[in-house]
Amino acid sequence: MKIIKLENIWKYYIIGNSKVYVLKGINLEVDKGEFLCILGPSGSGKSTLLHIIGCLDKPSKGKVIIDNEDVSKLDDNELALIRREKIGFVFQFFYLFPYLNALESVMLPMLISGKSREYAKEKAMELLELVGLEKERFYNRPNQLSGGQQQKVAIARAIANNPKILLADEPTGNLDYKSAMEVMKIFEKINNSGTTIIMVTHNQELTRYADRIIRIKDGKIIEEKLS
């Protein structure tokens, strides 16, 4: 079953009197439960592609279908609902609120979606255990956590509302090798539970965790292969 379909996706920006093209006719299908890795040099369009899949940006032309719904023409409020209900995000920078501890950070998306505080706290503890954060760190704020620990919190937060799709943009870019491998093991565990993962990276070594790899250059898919 295809959970994501991109049909002839173009993305450009108007600068002065010119159009600057970032994506040029991308066609892509992703199976439910697949782990897809997107490789490409800086400026190739891979992050823009991820943002369009994640409903953070809209294509200039083309159709985006997420979980059998055409999201291409949805307004900002409708896109926000898709993101909240179906998509989790993990970025290179952790984007943790400095005044929230690890537990509160993971509880936040559940509280926003209307879950009770009791439920959110219990689920957040389970998720922090799942990603391997030590219990004594649950009440630490970001400045009391290492980069690897902060990314674990960010991953737990991303899957708090049980998204069908997890999007990761250079998730190990700010981590040392050991922490990066720990993060990839967490992704592997999440993927094995049935969550579709799409990860953008420049690190060739990380592709061994993926089912399929695509390479992007100058806004076009130039290669596609099984891992």
Coordinates of C-alpha atoms in Angstrom, one line a residue:
M1 CA 0.0 0.0 0.0
K2 CA 1.3 3.4 -1.0
I3 CA 1.2 5.9 1.9
I4 CA 2.8 8.8 -0.1
K5 CA 2.5 9.6 -3.8
L6 CA 4.2 12.6 -5.4
E7 CA 3.1 13.3 -9.0
N8 CA 5.1 15.7 -11.1
I9 CA 6.2 18.0 -8.2
W10 CA 7.8 21.3 -9.2
K11 CA 8.9 23.9 -6.7
Y12 CA 10.3 27.4 -7.6
Y13 CA 10.7 30.8 -6.0
I14 CA 10.3 34.1 -7.7
I15 CA 13.4 36.3 -7.3
G16 CA 13.1 39.6 -9.1
N17 CA 11.8 38.7 -12.6
S18 CA 13.2 35.2 -12.5
K19 CA 12.0 31.8 -11.3
V20 CA 14.5 29.8 -9.4
Y21 CA 13.7 26.1 -9.6
V22 CA 14.4 23.9 -6.6
L23 CA 12.4 20.7 -7.6
K24 CA 11.9 19.7 -11.2
G25 CA 9.2 17.2 -11.9
I26 CA 9.6 14.8 -9.0
N27 CA 7.6 11.5 -9.1
L28 CA 7.9 9.3 -6.1
E29 CA 5.9 6.6 -4.3
V30 CA 6.6 5.4 -0.8
D31 CA 5.1 2.2 0.6
K32 CA 3.5 2.0 4.0
G33 CA 6.1 0.9 6.5
E34 CA 9.1 1.6 4.2
F35 CA 12.3 3.2 5.4
L36 CA 13.4 5.5 2.5
C37 CA 16.7 7.4 2.5
I38 CA 17.2 10.5 0.4
L39 CA 20.7 11.4 -0.5
G40 CA 22.0 14.5 -2.3
P41 CA 24.5 17.3 -2.1
S42 CA 23.8 20.6 -0.4
G43 CA 21.3 22.6 -2.5
S44 CA 20.0 19.6 -4.4
G45 CA 16.4 20.1 -3.2
K46 CA 16.2 17.1 -0.7
S47 CA 15.1 19.2 2.3
T48 CA 12.6 21.1 0.2
L49 CA 11.2 17.7 -1.0
L50 CA 11.0 16.5 2.6
H51 CA 9.1 19.7 3.6
I52 CA 6.6 19.2 0.9
I53 CA 6.0 15.6 1.9
G54 CA 5.6 16.9 5.5
C55 CA 3.1 19.6 4.5
L56 CA 5.4 22.3 5.7
D57 CA 5.6 23.7 2.2
K58 CA 3.4 23.6 -0.9
P59 CA 4.5 22.6 -4.4
S60 CA 4.4 25.2 -7.2
K61 CA 2.9 22.5 -9.4
G62 CA 2.0 18.9 -9.0
K63 CA 0.0 16.6 -6.6
V64 CA 0.9 15.4 -3.1
I65 CA -1.1 12.5 -1.8
I66 CA -0.6 11.5 1.9
D67 CA -2.5 8.4 3.2
N68 CA -4.9 8.5 0.3
E69 CA -5.7 12.3 0.7
D70 CA -4.7 14.9 -1.8
V71 CA -3.1 17.6 0.4
S72 CA -1.9 19.8 -2.5
K73 CA -4.8 22.2 -2.3
L74 CA -5.4 22.2 1.4
D75 CA -5.3 25.5 3.4
D76 CA -2.9 26.1 6.2
N77 CA -5.3 25.0 8.9
E78 CA -6.0 21.8 7.1
L79 CA -2.3 21.1 6.6
A80 CA -1.6 21.7 10.2
L81 CA -4.2 19.0 11.1
I82 CA -2.5 16.6 8.7
R83 CA 0.8 17.3 10.3
R84 CA -0.6 16.9 13.8
E85 CA -2.4 13.6 13.1
K86 CA -0.2 11.8 10.6
I87 CA 3.4 13.1 10.6
G88 CA 6.3 13.4 13.0
F89 CA 9.4 15.5 12.4
V90 CA 13.0 15.1 13.6
F91 CA 15.5 17.7 12.6
Q92 CA 19.3 18.2 12.8
F93 CA 18.7 20.9 15.4
F94 CA 16.7 19.6 18.2
Y95 CA 14.3 22.6 18.7
L96 CA 13.5 21.7 22.3
F97 CA 12.0 24.5 24.4
P98 CA 14.7 25.6 26.9
Y99 CA 12.2 25.9 29.8
L100 CA 10.7 22.4 29.4
N101 CA 12.3 19.3 30.8
A102 CA 12.5 16.1 28.8
L103 CA 9.2 14.7 30.1
E104 CA 7.3 17.9 29.5
S105 CA 8.7 18.2 26.0
V106 CA 7.3 14.8 25.0
M107 CA 4.0 15.5 26.8
L108 CA 3.4 18.7 24.9
P109 CA 2.1 17.4 21.5
M110 CA -0.2 15.1 23.3
L111 CA -1.6 17.9 25.5
I112 CA -2.0 20.1 22.4
S113 CA -4.0 17.3 20.7
G114 CA -6.4 17.1 23.7
K115 CA -5.0 14.2 25.7
S116 CA -5.3 14.2 29.5
R117 CA -2.2 15.2 31.5
E118 CA -2.2 11.8 33.2
Y119 CA -2.3 10.0 29.9
A120 CA 0.4 12.3 28.4
K121 CA 2.8 11.8 31.3
E122 CA 2.4 8.0 31.3
K123 CA 2.9 7.8 27.5
A124 CA 5.8 10.2 27.6
M125 CA 7.6 8.1 30.2
E126 CA 7.1 5.0 28.0
L127 CA 8.5 6.8 24.9
L128 CA 11.5 8.1 26.7
E129 CA 12.3 4.6 27.9
L130 CA 11.7 3.4 24.3
V131 CA 14.4 5.8 22.9
G132 CA 16.8 4.9 25.7
L133 CA 16.9 8.0 27.8
E134 CA 18.0 7.3 31.3
K135 CA 15.2 7.8 33.9
E136 CA 17.3 10.2 35.9
R137 CA 17.3 12.5 32.9
F138 CA 13.5 12.7 32.5
Y139 CA 13.4 16.0 34.5
N140 CA 16.5 17.6 32.9
R141 CA 16.1 20.6 30.7
P142 CA 18.0 20.7 27.3
N143 CA 21.0 22.5 28.7
Q144 CA 21.5 19.6 31.1
L145 CA 21.5 17.0 28.3
S146 CA 24.0 16.0 25.7
G147 CA 23.3 16.3 22.0
G148 CA 22.5 12.6 21.8
Q149 CA 20.2 12.8 24.7
Q150 CA 18.4 15.9 23.3
Q151 CA 17.9 14.1 20.0
K152 CA 16.4 11.1 21.8
V153 CA 13.9 13.5 23.5
A154 CA 13.1 15.1 20.1
I155 CA 12.4 11.6 18.6
A156 CA 10.2 10.7 21.5
R157 CA 8.3 14.0 21.0
A158 CA 8.0 13.3 17.2
I159 CA 6.2 10.0 17.8
A160 CA 4.1 11.1 20.8
N161 CA 0.9 11.1 18.7
N162 CA 1.6 7.8 16.9
P163 CA 2.2 9.3 13.4
K164 CA 2.0 7.1 10.4
I165 CA 5.0 8.9 8.9
L166 CA 8.3 10.0 10.5
L167 CA 10.4 12.5 8.6
A168 CA 14.0 13.1 9.6
D169 CA 16.2 15.9 8.1
E170 CA 19.9 15.2 8.8
P171 CA 18.9 13.8 12.3
T172 CA 22.5 12.8 13.1
G173 CA 24.2 15.9 11.7
N174 CA 25.1 17.4 15.1
L175 CA 25.9 14.1 16.8
D176 CA 29.1 12.1 17.4
Y177 CA 29.4 8.7 15.9
K178 CA 28.2 6.7 19.0
S179 CA 25.2 9.0 19.4
A180 CA 24.4 8.8 15.7
M181 CA 24.3 5.0 15.8
E182 CA 22.1 5.1 18.8
V183 CA 19.7 7.3 17.0
M184 CA 19.7 5.0 13.9
K185 CA 18.9 2.0 16.2
I186 CA 15.9 3.9 17.5
F187 CA 14.7 4.7 14.0
E188 CA 15.1 1.0 13.1
K189 CA 13.0 0.0 16.1
I190 CA 10.3 2.6 15.2
N191 CA 10.3 1.5 11.6
N192 CA 9.9 -2.2 12.7
S193 CA 6.8 -1.2 14.6
G194 CA 5.2 -0.2 11.2
T195 CA 6.0 3.6 11.0
T196 CA 7.1 4.8 7.6
I197 CA 10.4 6.7 7.8
I198 CA 11.8 9.1 5.2
M199 CA 15.3 10.4 6.1
V200 CA 17.4 13.0 4.4
T201 CA 21.1 12.6 5.0
H202 CA 24.5 13.2 3.4
N203 CA 26.0 10.3 5.3
Q204 CA 26.4 7.3 3.1
E205 CA 26.9 4.9 6.0
L206 CA 23.4 5.5 7.4
T207 CA 21.8 4.2 4.2
R208 CA 22.3 0.6 5.4
Y209 CA 19.3 1.1 7.7
A210 CA 17.0 2.0 4.8
D211 CA 15.0 -0.3 2.5
R212 CA 15.5 2.0 -0.5
I213 CA 17.7 4.9 -1.4
I214 CA 17.1 7.7 -3.9
R215 CA 19.6 10.3 -5.0
I216 CA 18.7 13.9 -5.9
K217 CA 20.7 16.3 -7.9
D218 CA 19.7 19.7 -9.2
G219 CA 16.0 19.1 -8.2
K220 CA 15.7 15.8 -10.0
I221 CA 15.9 12.1 -8.9
I222 CA 18.9 10.7 -10.7
E223 CA 19.1 7.3 -9.0
E224 CA 16.9 4.9 -7.2
K225 CA 18.0 1.6 -5.7
L226 CA 17.3 -0.9 -2.9
S227 CA 19.6 -0.7 0.0

